[in-house]
Tab-separated table of C-alpha atoms and ligand atoms in Angstrom:
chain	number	residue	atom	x	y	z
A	1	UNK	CA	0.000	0.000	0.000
A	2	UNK	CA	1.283	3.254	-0.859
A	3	UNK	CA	1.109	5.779	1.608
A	4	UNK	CA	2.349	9.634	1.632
A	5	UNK	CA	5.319	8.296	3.500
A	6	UNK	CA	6.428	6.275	0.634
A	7	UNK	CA	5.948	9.173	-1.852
A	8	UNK	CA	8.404	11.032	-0.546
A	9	UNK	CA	11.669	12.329	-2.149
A	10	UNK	CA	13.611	13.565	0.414
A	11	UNK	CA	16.872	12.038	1.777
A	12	UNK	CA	16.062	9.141	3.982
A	13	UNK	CA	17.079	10.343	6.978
A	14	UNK	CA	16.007	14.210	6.614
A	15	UNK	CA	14.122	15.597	9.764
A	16	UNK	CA	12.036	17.724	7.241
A	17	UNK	CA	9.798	14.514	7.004
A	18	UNK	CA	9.294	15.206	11.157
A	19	UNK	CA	8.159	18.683	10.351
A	20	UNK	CA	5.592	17.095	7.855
A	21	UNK	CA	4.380	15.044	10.403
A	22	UNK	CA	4.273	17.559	13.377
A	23	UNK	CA	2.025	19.476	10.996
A	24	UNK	CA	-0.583	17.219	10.037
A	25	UNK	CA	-1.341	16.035	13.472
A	26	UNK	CA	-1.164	19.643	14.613
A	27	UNK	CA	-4.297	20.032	11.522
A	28	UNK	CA	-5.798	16.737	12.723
A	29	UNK	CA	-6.010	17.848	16.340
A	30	UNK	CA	-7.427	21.121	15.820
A	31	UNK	CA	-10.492	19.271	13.270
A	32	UNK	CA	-9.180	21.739	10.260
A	33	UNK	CA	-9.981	19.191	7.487
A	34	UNK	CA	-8.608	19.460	3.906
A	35	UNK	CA	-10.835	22.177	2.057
A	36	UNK	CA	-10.273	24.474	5.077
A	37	UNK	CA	-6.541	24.851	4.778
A	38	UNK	CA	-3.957	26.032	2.063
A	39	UNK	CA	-0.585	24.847	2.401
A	40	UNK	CA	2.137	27.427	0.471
A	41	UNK	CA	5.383	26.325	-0.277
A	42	UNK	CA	8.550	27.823	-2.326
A	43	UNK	CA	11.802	25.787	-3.872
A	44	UNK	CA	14.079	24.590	-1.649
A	45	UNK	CA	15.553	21.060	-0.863
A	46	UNK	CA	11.395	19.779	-2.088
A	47	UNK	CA	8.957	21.764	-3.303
A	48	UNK	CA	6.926	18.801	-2.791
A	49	UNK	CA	6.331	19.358	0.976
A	50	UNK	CA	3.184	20.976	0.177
A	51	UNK	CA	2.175	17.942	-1.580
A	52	UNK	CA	2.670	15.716	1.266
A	53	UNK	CA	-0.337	17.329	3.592
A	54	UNK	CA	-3.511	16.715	2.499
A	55	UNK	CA	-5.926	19.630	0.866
A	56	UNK	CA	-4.928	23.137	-1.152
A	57	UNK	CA	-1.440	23.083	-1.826
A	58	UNK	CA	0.788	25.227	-3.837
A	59	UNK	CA	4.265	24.833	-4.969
A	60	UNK	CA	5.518	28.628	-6.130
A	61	UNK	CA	8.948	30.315	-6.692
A	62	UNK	CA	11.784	30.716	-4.969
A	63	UNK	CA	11.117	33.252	-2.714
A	64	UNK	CA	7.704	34.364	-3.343
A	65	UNK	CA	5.700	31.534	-1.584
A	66	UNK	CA	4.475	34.651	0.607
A	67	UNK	CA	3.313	37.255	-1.718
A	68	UNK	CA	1.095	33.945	-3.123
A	69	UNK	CA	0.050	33.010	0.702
A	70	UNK	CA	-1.219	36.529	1.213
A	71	UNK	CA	-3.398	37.010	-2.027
A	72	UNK	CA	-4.919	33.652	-1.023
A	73	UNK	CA	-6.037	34.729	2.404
A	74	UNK	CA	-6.975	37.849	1.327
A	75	UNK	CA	-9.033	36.375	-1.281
A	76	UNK	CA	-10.650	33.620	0.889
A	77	UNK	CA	-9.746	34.851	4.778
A	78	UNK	CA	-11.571	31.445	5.866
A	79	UNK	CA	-8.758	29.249	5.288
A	80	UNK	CA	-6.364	28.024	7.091
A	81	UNK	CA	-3.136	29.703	5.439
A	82	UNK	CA	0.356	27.365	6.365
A	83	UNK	CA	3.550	28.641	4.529
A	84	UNK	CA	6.573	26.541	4.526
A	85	UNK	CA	9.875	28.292	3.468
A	86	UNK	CA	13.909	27.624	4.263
A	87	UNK	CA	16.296	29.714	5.719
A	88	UNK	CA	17.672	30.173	1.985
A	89	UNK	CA	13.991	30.500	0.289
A	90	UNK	CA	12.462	32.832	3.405
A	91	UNK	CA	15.436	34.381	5.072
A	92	UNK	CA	17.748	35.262	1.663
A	93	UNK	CA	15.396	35.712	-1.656
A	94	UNK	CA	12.377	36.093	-0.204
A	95	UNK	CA	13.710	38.370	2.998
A	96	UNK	CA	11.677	41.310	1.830
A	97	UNK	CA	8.268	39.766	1.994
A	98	UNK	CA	9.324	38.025	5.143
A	99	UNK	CA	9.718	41.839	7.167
A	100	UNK	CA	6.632	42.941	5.189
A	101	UNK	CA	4.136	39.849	6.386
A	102	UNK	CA	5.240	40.707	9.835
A	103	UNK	CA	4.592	44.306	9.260
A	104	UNK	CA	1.132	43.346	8.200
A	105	UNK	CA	0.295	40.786	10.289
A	106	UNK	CA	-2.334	38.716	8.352
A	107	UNK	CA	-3.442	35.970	10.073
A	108	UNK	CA	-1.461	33.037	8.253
A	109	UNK	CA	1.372	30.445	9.954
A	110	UNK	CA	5.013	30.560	8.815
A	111	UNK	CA	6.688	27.920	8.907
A	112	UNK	CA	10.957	27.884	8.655
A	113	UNK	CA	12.592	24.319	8.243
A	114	UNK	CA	16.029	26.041	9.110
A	115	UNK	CA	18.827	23.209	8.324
A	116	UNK	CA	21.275	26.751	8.099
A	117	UNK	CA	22.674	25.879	4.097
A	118	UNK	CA	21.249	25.887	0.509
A	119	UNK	CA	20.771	21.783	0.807
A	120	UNK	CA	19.047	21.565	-2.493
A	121	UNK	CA	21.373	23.317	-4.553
A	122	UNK	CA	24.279	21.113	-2.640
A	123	UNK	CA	25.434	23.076	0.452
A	124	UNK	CA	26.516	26.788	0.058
A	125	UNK	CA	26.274	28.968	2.907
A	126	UNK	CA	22.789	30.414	3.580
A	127	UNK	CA	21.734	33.798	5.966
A	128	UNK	CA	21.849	31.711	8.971
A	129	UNK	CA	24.987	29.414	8.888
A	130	UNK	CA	26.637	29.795	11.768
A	131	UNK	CA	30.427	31.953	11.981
A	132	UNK	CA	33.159	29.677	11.270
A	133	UNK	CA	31.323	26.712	8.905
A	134	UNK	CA	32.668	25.262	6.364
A	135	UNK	CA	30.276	24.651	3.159
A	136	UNK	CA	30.926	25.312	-0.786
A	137	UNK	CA	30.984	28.999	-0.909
A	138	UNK	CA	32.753	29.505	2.315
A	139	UNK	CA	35.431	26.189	2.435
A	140	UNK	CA	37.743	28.037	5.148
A	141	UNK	CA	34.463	28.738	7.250
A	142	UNK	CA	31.653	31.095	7.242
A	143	UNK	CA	33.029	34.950	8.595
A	144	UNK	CA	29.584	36.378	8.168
A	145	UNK	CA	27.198	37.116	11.181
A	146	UNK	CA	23.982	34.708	10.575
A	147	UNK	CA	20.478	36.447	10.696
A	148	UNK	CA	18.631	36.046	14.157
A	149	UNK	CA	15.153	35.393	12.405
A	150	UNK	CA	13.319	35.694	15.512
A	151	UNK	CA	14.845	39.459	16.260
A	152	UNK	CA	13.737	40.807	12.913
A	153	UNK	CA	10.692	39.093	14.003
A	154	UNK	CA	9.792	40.868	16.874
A	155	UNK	CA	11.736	44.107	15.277
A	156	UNK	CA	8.722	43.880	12.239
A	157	UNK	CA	6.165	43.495	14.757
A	158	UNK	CA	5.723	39.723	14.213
A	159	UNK	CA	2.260	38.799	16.590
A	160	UNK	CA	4.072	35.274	16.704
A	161	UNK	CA	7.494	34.226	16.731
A	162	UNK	CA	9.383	30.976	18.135
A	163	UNK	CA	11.681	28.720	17.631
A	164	UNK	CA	11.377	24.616	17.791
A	165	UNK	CA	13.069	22.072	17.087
A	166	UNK	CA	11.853	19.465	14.602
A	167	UNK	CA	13.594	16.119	17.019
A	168	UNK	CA	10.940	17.579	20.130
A	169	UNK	CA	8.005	16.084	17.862
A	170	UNK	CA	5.436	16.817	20.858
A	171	UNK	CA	6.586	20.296	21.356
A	172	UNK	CA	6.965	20.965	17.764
A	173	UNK	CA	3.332	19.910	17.303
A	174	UNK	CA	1.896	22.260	20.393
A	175	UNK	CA	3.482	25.188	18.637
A	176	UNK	CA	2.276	24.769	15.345
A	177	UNK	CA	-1.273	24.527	16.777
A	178	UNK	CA	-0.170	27.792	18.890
A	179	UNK	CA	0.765	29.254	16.244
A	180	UNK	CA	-2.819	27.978	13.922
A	181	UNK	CA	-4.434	29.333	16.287
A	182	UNK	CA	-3.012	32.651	17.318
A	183	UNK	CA	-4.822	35.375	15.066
A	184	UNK	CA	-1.838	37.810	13.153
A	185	UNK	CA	1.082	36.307	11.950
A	186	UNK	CA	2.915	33.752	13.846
A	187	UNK	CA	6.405	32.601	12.523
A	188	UNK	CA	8.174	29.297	13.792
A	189	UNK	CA	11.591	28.945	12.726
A	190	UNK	CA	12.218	25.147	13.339
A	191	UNK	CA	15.673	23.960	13.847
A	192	UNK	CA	16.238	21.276	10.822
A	193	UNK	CA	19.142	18.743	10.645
A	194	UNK	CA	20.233	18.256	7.293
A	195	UNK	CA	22.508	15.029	7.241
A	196	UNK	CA	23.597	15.257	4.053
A	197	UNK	CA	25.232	19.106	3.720
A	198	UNK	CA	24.998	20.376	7.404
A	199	UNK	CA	28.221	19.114	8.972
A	200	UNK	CA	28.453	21.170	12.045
B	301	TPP	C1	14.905	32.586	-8.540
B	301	TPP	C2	15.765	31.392	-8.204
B	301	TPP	N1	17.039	31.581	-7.835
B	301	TPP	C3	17.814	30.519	-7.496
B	301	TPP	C4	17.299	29.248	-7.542
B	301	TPP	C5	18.166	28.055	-7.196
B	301	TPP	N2	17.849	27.513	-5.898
B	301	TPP	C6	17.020	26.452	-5.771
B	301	TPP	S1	16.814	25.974	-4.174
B	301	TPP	C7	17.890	27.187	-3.663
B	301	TPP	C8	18.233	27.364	-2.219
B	301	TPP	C9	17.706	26.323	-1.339
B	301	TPP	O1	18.051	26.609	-0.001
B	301	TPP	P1	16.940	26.692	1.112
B	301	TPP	O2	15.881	27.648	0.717
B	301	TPP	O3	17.613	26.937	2.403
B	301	TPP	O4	16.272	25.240	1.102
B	301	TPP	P2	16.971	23.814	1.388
B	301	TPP	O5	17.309	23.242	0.072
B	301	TPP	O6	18.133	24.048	2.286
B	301	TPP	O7	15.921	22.994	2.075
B	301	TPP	C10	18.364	27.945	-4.721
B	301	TPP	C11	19.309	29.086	-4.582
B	301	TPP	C12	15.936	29.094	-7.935
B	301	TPP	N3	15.337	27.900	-7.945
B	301	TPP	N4	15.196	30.175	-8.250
B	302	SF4	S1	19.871	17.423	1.379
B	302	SF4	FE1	19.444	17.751	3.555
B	302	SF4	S2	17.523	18.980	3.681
B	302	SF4	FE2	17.732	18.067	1.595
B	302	SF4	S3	16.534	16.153	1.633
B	302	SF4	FE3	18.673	15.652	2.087
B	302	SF4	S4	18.880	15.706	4.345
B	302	SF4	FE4	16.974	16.778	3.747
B	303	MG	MG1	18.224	25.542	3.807
């Protein structure tokens, strides 16, 4: 029997699959069934993760999954609006409409798998890789300052912002429905390991 488990096309031992998970029970346990929620993602390691939950889903460009989010909820402001970006997608390209949608503060749930590289494109430093790593673009370690997404958060007037970690599963979960359920914007930026680039 195939299942969404066995669809997906990640690395076998990515924790983005944990994030996946975290969110649909945090749907299931808050009754939101599938018409009532939009799931918005960008490119990044998959753009599939929006095809792995259940319901409206859409895969956009790098960068821009939250201009798309936002004409969505302003078109239909009954759905449930879920975005998920990366630290390269949300926190690099797309870093403008990330200060912006806190500015504005429309009631939608941003979610940040943060594994702190550009994993899809094969591991280059991205805005929040830590001083002193060594990826692709920076092999005798990282000598920029990363972002503190949570900061510029609160700085934009964010309603929401908090961090998780995507091995707490339980806690991860309570957040996201926190987060569903606050009513402005509520960013979690969810610490991500990526095995396979993120050697630090
Ligand atoms: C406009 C545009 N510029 C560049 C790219 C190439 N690109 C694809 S994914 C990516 C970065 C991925 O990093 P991140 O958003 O952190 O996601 P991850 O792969 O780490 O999960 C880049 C630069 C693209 N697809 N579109
Ligand atoms: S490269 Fe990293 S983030 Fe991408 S699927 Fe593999 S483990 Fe996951
Ligand atoms: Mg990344």
């Amino acid at each position: 029997m195939r299942t969404w488990l066995t669809n997906i096309q990640w690395c076998a031992w990515c924790w983005d699959t944990l994030i996946i998970m975290a969110l649909k029970n945090a749907f299931k346990e808050l009754q939101i069934e599938s018409h009532k929620r939009v799931v918005v993602s960008g490119v990044w390691c998959s753009g599939k993760a929006s095809q792995y939950v259940d319901g409206y889903a859409a895969e956009t460009l790098h960068g821009r999954a939250l201009p798309f989010a936002t004409w969505v909820k302003l078109a239909r402001p009954e759905l449930t609006v879920v975005i998920m970006w990366w630290d390269g997608d949300g926190y690099g390209i797309g870093m403008g409409h990330f200060i912006h949608s806190c500015k504005r503060n429309l009631n939608m749930t941003y979610l940040v798998f943060n594994n702190e590289n550009y994993a899809l494109t094969t591991g280059q430093a991205s805005p929040t890789t830590p001083i002193g790593a060594k990826t692709k673009t920076t092999p005798e370690g990282n000598t920029n300052l990363p972002f503190d997404p949570i900061q510029l958060a609160i700085d934009a007037w964010c309603g929401f912002a908090k961090r998780a970690d995507s091995s707490k599963f339980a806690e991860l979960k309570e957040i996201i429905k926190e987060a569903i359920l606050h009513p402005w914007f509520a960013i979690i930026d969810i610490t991500q390991a990526c095995p396979s680039f993120k050697r630090w």
